[in-house]
Amino acid sequence: MAHTHMLNIVIFGPPGSGKGTQSEKLLDKFQLKHISTGDLLRAERAAETELGKQANAFICKGELVPDDVVIGMVRNFMVNHSDSKGFIFDGFPRTVNQAIALDSMLDESKTTITCVLGLEVGENELVSRLLLRGLSSSRIDDQDENTIRTRFKEYQNKTLPLQDFYQIQGKYCSIQGTGDLSTIFHSLCACVDKARK
Ligand code: UDP
Ligand code: MG
């Protein structure tokens, strides 16, 4: 019962929509722990773990890493940060199975998702943002337009159905993800405040 007041935010949107950038701002404001499954997978790869090597094959192709791998990683993170005021889930869940698993993990901690913040950005803008990021980062999945297109297809087919999943629960909040960073941030905060009441 101790955790019913937790604040748990899912930041949702296609690759390049600004989830990571806005998560940093939200973490700071609400004192939450950041769970970016993409970052966790890249850390596993850098550490050359077995999990990292297996995941890398999917990441390089722009495909989703299997559900059980990602769910296990999130479970570990949550267990290791069980004293947190809440979490921001960034890039997770990406499939309906992952969303169901997340609900049950939160339920075990007697808490739930507070709200899902969906960043809306058009595909052409996303491609140019990702290619730009690819120029300055070491992310090979951002450097090839075919890989980027595969990531969008994966998003359309496997991740987008989550919009309905959360809309039905009254948890989905849609936010325009283009324009001024601080304007977007204020829209996100307004959704969070509304959902907390
Ligand atoms: N990935 C995945 N499951 C996750 C997170 C990441 O399969 O929960 C893989 C997937 O191949 C994805 C890549 O890691 O294309 C990069 O994910 P990240 O979330 O960092 O990128 P973004 O979509 O935010 O640009
Ligand atoms: Mg990201």
Short mmCIF file of C-alpha atoms and ligand atoms in Angstrom, two decimals:
data_model
loop_
_atom_site.label_atom_id
_atom_site.label_comp_id
_atom_site.label_asym_id
_atom_site.label_seq_id
_atom_site.Cartn_x
_atom_site.Cartn_y
_atom_site.Cartn_z
CA MET A 1 0.00 0.00 0.00
CA ALA A 2 2.95 2.27 0.59
CA HIS A 3 3.39 3.09 -3.06
CA THR A 4 -0.11 4.04 -4.18
CA HIS A 5 1.00 7.68 -4.42
CA MET A 6 3.78 6.91 -6.90
CA LEU A 7 3.90 8.85 -10.13
CA ASN A 8 4.47 6.55 -13.09
CA ILE A 9 4.68 8.11 -16.53
CA VAL A 10 4.95 6.36 -19.87
CA ILE A 11 6.43 8.58 -22.55
CA PHE A 12 5.23 7.33 -25.88
CA GLY A 13 5.92 8.10 -29.52
CA PRO A 14 7.81 7.02 -32.63
CA PRO A 15 11.63 6.93 -32.89
CA GLY A 16 12.95 10.49 -32.87
CA SER A 17 9.82 12.03 -31.34
CA GLY A 18 11.74 13.49 -28.40
CA LYS A 19 11.02 10.95 -25.66
CA GLY A 20 14.56 10.99 -24.29
CA THR A 21 14.90 14.77 -24.35
CA GLN A 22 11.57 15.41 -22.63
CA SER A 23 12.16 12.56 -20.14
CA GLU A 24 15.25 14.37 -18.85
CA LYS A 25 13.16 17.46 -18.12
CA LEU A 26 10.36 15.47 -16.47
CA LEU A 27 12.80 13.51 -14.27
CA ASP A 28 14.20 16.69 -12.93
CA LYS A 29 10.86 18.26 -12.17
CA PHE A 30 9.14 15.26 -10.62
CA GLN A 31 12.16 13.44 -9.07
CA LEU A 32 11.54 10.17 -10.86
CA LYS A 33 13.77 7.34 -12.02
CA HIS A 34 14.34 7.01 -15.78
CA ILE A 35 13.87 3.61 -17.39
CA SER A 36 15.01 3.87 -20.99
CA THR A 37 15.10 0.34 -22.34
CA GLY A 38 17.07 1.55 -25.38
CA ASP A 39 19.77 2.97 -23.08
CA LEU A 40 19.75 -0.21 -20.96
CA LEU A 41 20.19 -2.35 -24.08
CA ARG A 42 23.05 -0.16 -25.34
CA ALA A 43 24.71 -0.42 -21.91
CA GLU A 44 24.44 -4.21 -22.08
CA ARG A 45 26.01 -4.12 -25.51
CA ALA A 46 28.85 -1.85 -24.34
CA ALA A 47 29.50 -4.24 -21.44
CA GLU A 48 29.58 -7.09 -23.98
CA THR A 49 27.15 -9.22 -21.99
CA GLU A 50 25.37 -12.18 -23.58
CA LEU A 51 22.11 -10.22 -23.47
CA GLY A 52 23.81 -7.26 -25.15
CA LYS A 53 25.17 -9.40 -27.96
CA GLN A 54 21.78 -11.00 -28.62
CA ALA A 55 19.99 -7.64 -28.53
CA ASN A 56 22.48 -6.02 -30.89
CA ALA A 57 21.42 -8.22 -33.78
CA PHE A 58 17.86 -6.87 -33.52
CA ILE A 59 18.88 -3.27 -32.88
CA CYS A 60 21.14 -3.15 -35.97
CA LYS A 61 18.28 -4.29 -38.18
CA GLY A 62 15.82 -1.85 -36.58
CA GLU A 63 13.73 -4.70 -35.21
CA LEU A 64 12.31 -5.05 -31.72
CA VAL A 65 14.21 -7.07 -29.15
CA PRO A 66 12.01 -9.98 -27.91
CA ASP A 67 9.49 -9.19 -25.16
CA ASP A 68 10.91 -11.51 -22.49
CA VAL A 69 14.37 -9.91 -22.72
CA VAL A 70 13.07 -6.37 -22.36
CA ILE A 71 10.51 -7.22 -19.68
CA GLY A 72 13.21 -8.97 -17.61
CA MET A 73 15.44 -5.91 -17.83
CA VAL A 74 12.64 -3.58 -16.68
CA ARG A 75 11.74 -5.93 -13.84
CA ASN A 76 15.37 -5.89 -12.62
CA PHE A 77 15.53 -2.13 -12.79
CA MET A 78 12.31 -1.73 -10.82
CA VAL A 79 13.42 -4.20 -8.15
CA ASN A 80 16.73 -2.35 -7.80
CA HIS A 81 14.97 1.02 -7.47
CA SER A 82 11.99 0.02 -5.35
CA ASP A 83 12.40 3.05 -3.08
CA SER A 84 11.73 5.45 -5.97
CA LYS A 85 8.90 8.03 -5.99
CA GLY A 86 7.99 6.78 -9.42
CA PHE A 87 9.29 6.00 -12.87
CA ILE A 88 9.39 7.39 -16.36
CA PHE A 89 9.17 4.57 -18.86
CA ASP A 90 10.87 5.73 -22.05
CA GLY A 91 10.69 3.44 -25.06
CA PHE A 92 8.81 0.83 -23.05
CA PRO A 93 6.30 -0.75 -23.43
CA ARG A 94 6.61 -1.28 -27.18
CA THR A 95 4.14 -4.14 -27.59
CA VAL A 96 0.79 -5.05 -26.06
CA ASN A 97 2.44 -8.01 -24.29
CA GLN A 98 4.95 -5.66 -22.72
CA ALA A 99 2.14 -3.33 -21.61
CA ILE A 100 0.30 -6.20 -19.94
CA ALA A 101 3.52 -7.26 -18.19
CA LEU A 102 4.12 -3.68 -17.02
CA ASP A 103 0.61 -3.48 -15.55
CA SER A 104 1.21 -6.62 -13.56
CA MET A 105 4.67 -5.54 -12.36
CA LEU A 106 3.22 -2.23 -11.14
CA ASP A 107 0.30 -4.08 -9.58
CA GLU A 108 2.77 -6.16 -7.56
CA SER A 109 4.02 -2.87 -6.12
CA LYS A 110 0.43 -1.75 -5.47
CA THR A 111 0.69 1.04 -8.00
CA THR A 112 -0.38 1.83 -11.59
CA ILE A 113 0.47 3.96 -14.60
CA THR A 114 -0.57 7.56 -13.93
CA CYS A 115 -0.60 8.66 -17.55
CA VAL A 116 0.77 7.97 -21.02
CA LEU A 117 2.19 11.01 -22.80
CA GLY A 118 2.12 10.53 -26.57
CA LEU A 119 4.36 12.79 -28.67
CA GLU A 120 2.98 13.40 -32.18
CA VAL A 121 5.52 14.16 -34.93
CA GLY A 122 5.20 13.63 -38.69
CA GLU A 123 7.33 10.99 -40.41
CA ASN A 124 9.41 13.30 -42.61
CA GLU A 125 10.41 15.39 -39.62
CA LEU A 126 11.30 12.20 -37.72
CA VAL A 127 13.56 10.89 -40.48
CA SER A 128 15.48 14.13 -40.69
CA ARG A 129 15.85 14.32 -36.89
CA LEU A 130 17.17 10.74 -36.74
CA LEU A 131 19.62 11.19 -39.61
CA LEU A 132 20.86 14.36 -37.92
CA ARG A 133 21.30 12.47 -34.63
CA GLY A 134 23.14 9.77 -36.59
CA LEU A 135 25.73 12.30 -37.71
CA SER A 136 26.78 13.21 -34.18
CA SER A 137 26.14 9.98 -32.25
CA SER A 138 27.61 6.52 -32.50
CA ARG A 139 24.17 5.02 -33.07
CA ILE A 140 24.41 3.01 -36.27
CA ASP A 141 20.62 2.50 -36.28
CA ASP A 142 20.32 6.27 -36.86
CA GLN A 143 22.74 6.34 -39.79
CA ASP A 144 20.91 4.30 -42.37
CA GLU A 145 17.57 5.32 -43.84
CA ASN A 146 16.50 1.70 -44.43
CA THR A 147 17.01 0.83 -40.76
CA ILE A 148 15.06 3.93 -39.81
CA ARG A 149 12.18 2.86 -42.10
CA THR A 150 12.20 -0.61 -40.51
CA ARG A 151 11.96 0.99 -37.07
CA PHE A 152 8.91 2.96 -38.22
CA LYS A 153 7.29 -0.21 -39.56
CA GLU A 154 7.90 -1.97 -36.27
CA TYR A 155 6.41 1.04 -34.51
CA GLN A 156 3.32 1.07 -36.75
CA ASN A 157 2.69 -2.65 -36.48
CA LYS A 158 3.61 -3.46 -32.91
CA THR A 159 3.72 -0.27 -30.84
CA LEU A 160 0.96 1.96 -32.20
CA PRO A 161 -1.80 -0.46 -31.03
CA LEU A 162 -0.85 0.65 -27.50
CA GLN A 163 -2.49 4.00 -28.21
CA ASP A 164 -5.90 2.30 -28.13
CA PHE A 165 -4.86 0.10 -25.24
CA TYR A 166 -4.25 3.18 -23.09
CA GLN A 167 -6.96 5.36 -24.60
CA ILE A 168 -9.58 2.82 -23.50
CA GLN A 169 -8.22 3.12 -19.96
CA GLY A 170 -8.49 6.92 -20.13
CA LYS A 171 -4.73 7.25 -19.67
CA TYR A 172 -3.59 8.46 -23.08
CA CYS A 173 -2.73 12.10 -23.57
CA SER A 174 -1.71 13.32 -27.02
CA ILE A 175 0.84 16.13 -27.30
CA GLN A 176 2.14 17.95 -30.36
CA GLY A 177 5.86 17.07 -30.45
CA THR A 178 7.06 19.81 -32.80
CA GLY A 179 8.05 23.36 -31.99
CA ASP A 180 9.69 24.88 -28.98
CA LEU A 181 11.13 22.35 -26.46
CA SER A 182 9.84 24.27 -23.46
CA THR A 183 6.36 24.64 -24.96
CA ILE A 184 6.22 20.87 -25.44
CA PHE A 185 7.46 20.38 -21.88
CA HIS A 186 4.71 22.62 -20.50
CA SER A 187 2.06 20.65 -22.41
CA LEU A 188 3.45 17.41 -20.97
CA CYS A 189 3.40 18.83 -17.43
CA ALA A 190 -0.20 19.98 -17.88
CA CYS A 191 -1.18 16.40 -18.80
CA VAL A 192 0.66 15.01 -15.78
CA ASP A 193 -0.99 17.49 -13.40
CA LYS A 194 -4.42 16.70 -14.79
CA ALA A 195 -3.86 12.96 -14.45
CA ARG A 196 -2.68 13.25 -10.83
CA LYS A 197 -5.86 14.92 -9.58
N1 UDP B 1 14.76 -1.59 -28.52
C1 UDP B 1 13.85 -2.61 -28.35
N2 UDP B 1 13.05 -2.58 -27.25
C2 UDP B 1 13.10 -1.58 -26.35
C3 UDP B 1 14.03 -0.54 -26.53
C4 UDP B 1 14.85 -0.57 -27.65
O1 UDP B 1 13.75 -3.52 -29.15
O2 UDP B 1 12.34 -1.61 -25.36
C5 UDP B 1 15.70 -1.64 -29.68
C6 UDP B 1 15.02 -1.51 -31.01
O3 UDP B 1 15.78 -2.23 -31.96
C7 UDP B 1 15.11 0.00 -31.27
C8 UDP B 1 16.47 0.33 -30.70
O4 UDP B 1 16.63 -0.57 -29.59
O5 UDP B 1 15.02 0.31 -32.64
C9 UDP B 1 16.65 1.77 -30.23
O6 UDP B 1 15.70 2.06 -29.26
P1 UDP B 1 15.58 3.52 -28.59
O7 UDP B 1 14.37 3.49 -27.72
O8 UDP B 1 16.84 3.91 -27.96
O9 UDP B 1 15.41 4.46 -29.82
P2 UDP B 1 14.29 5.47 -30.22
O10 UDP B 1 13.17 4.64 -30.74
O11 UDP B 1 13.93 6.23 -28.98
O12 UDP B 1 14.93 6.33 -31.25
MG MG B 2 15.10 7.39 -27.20
#
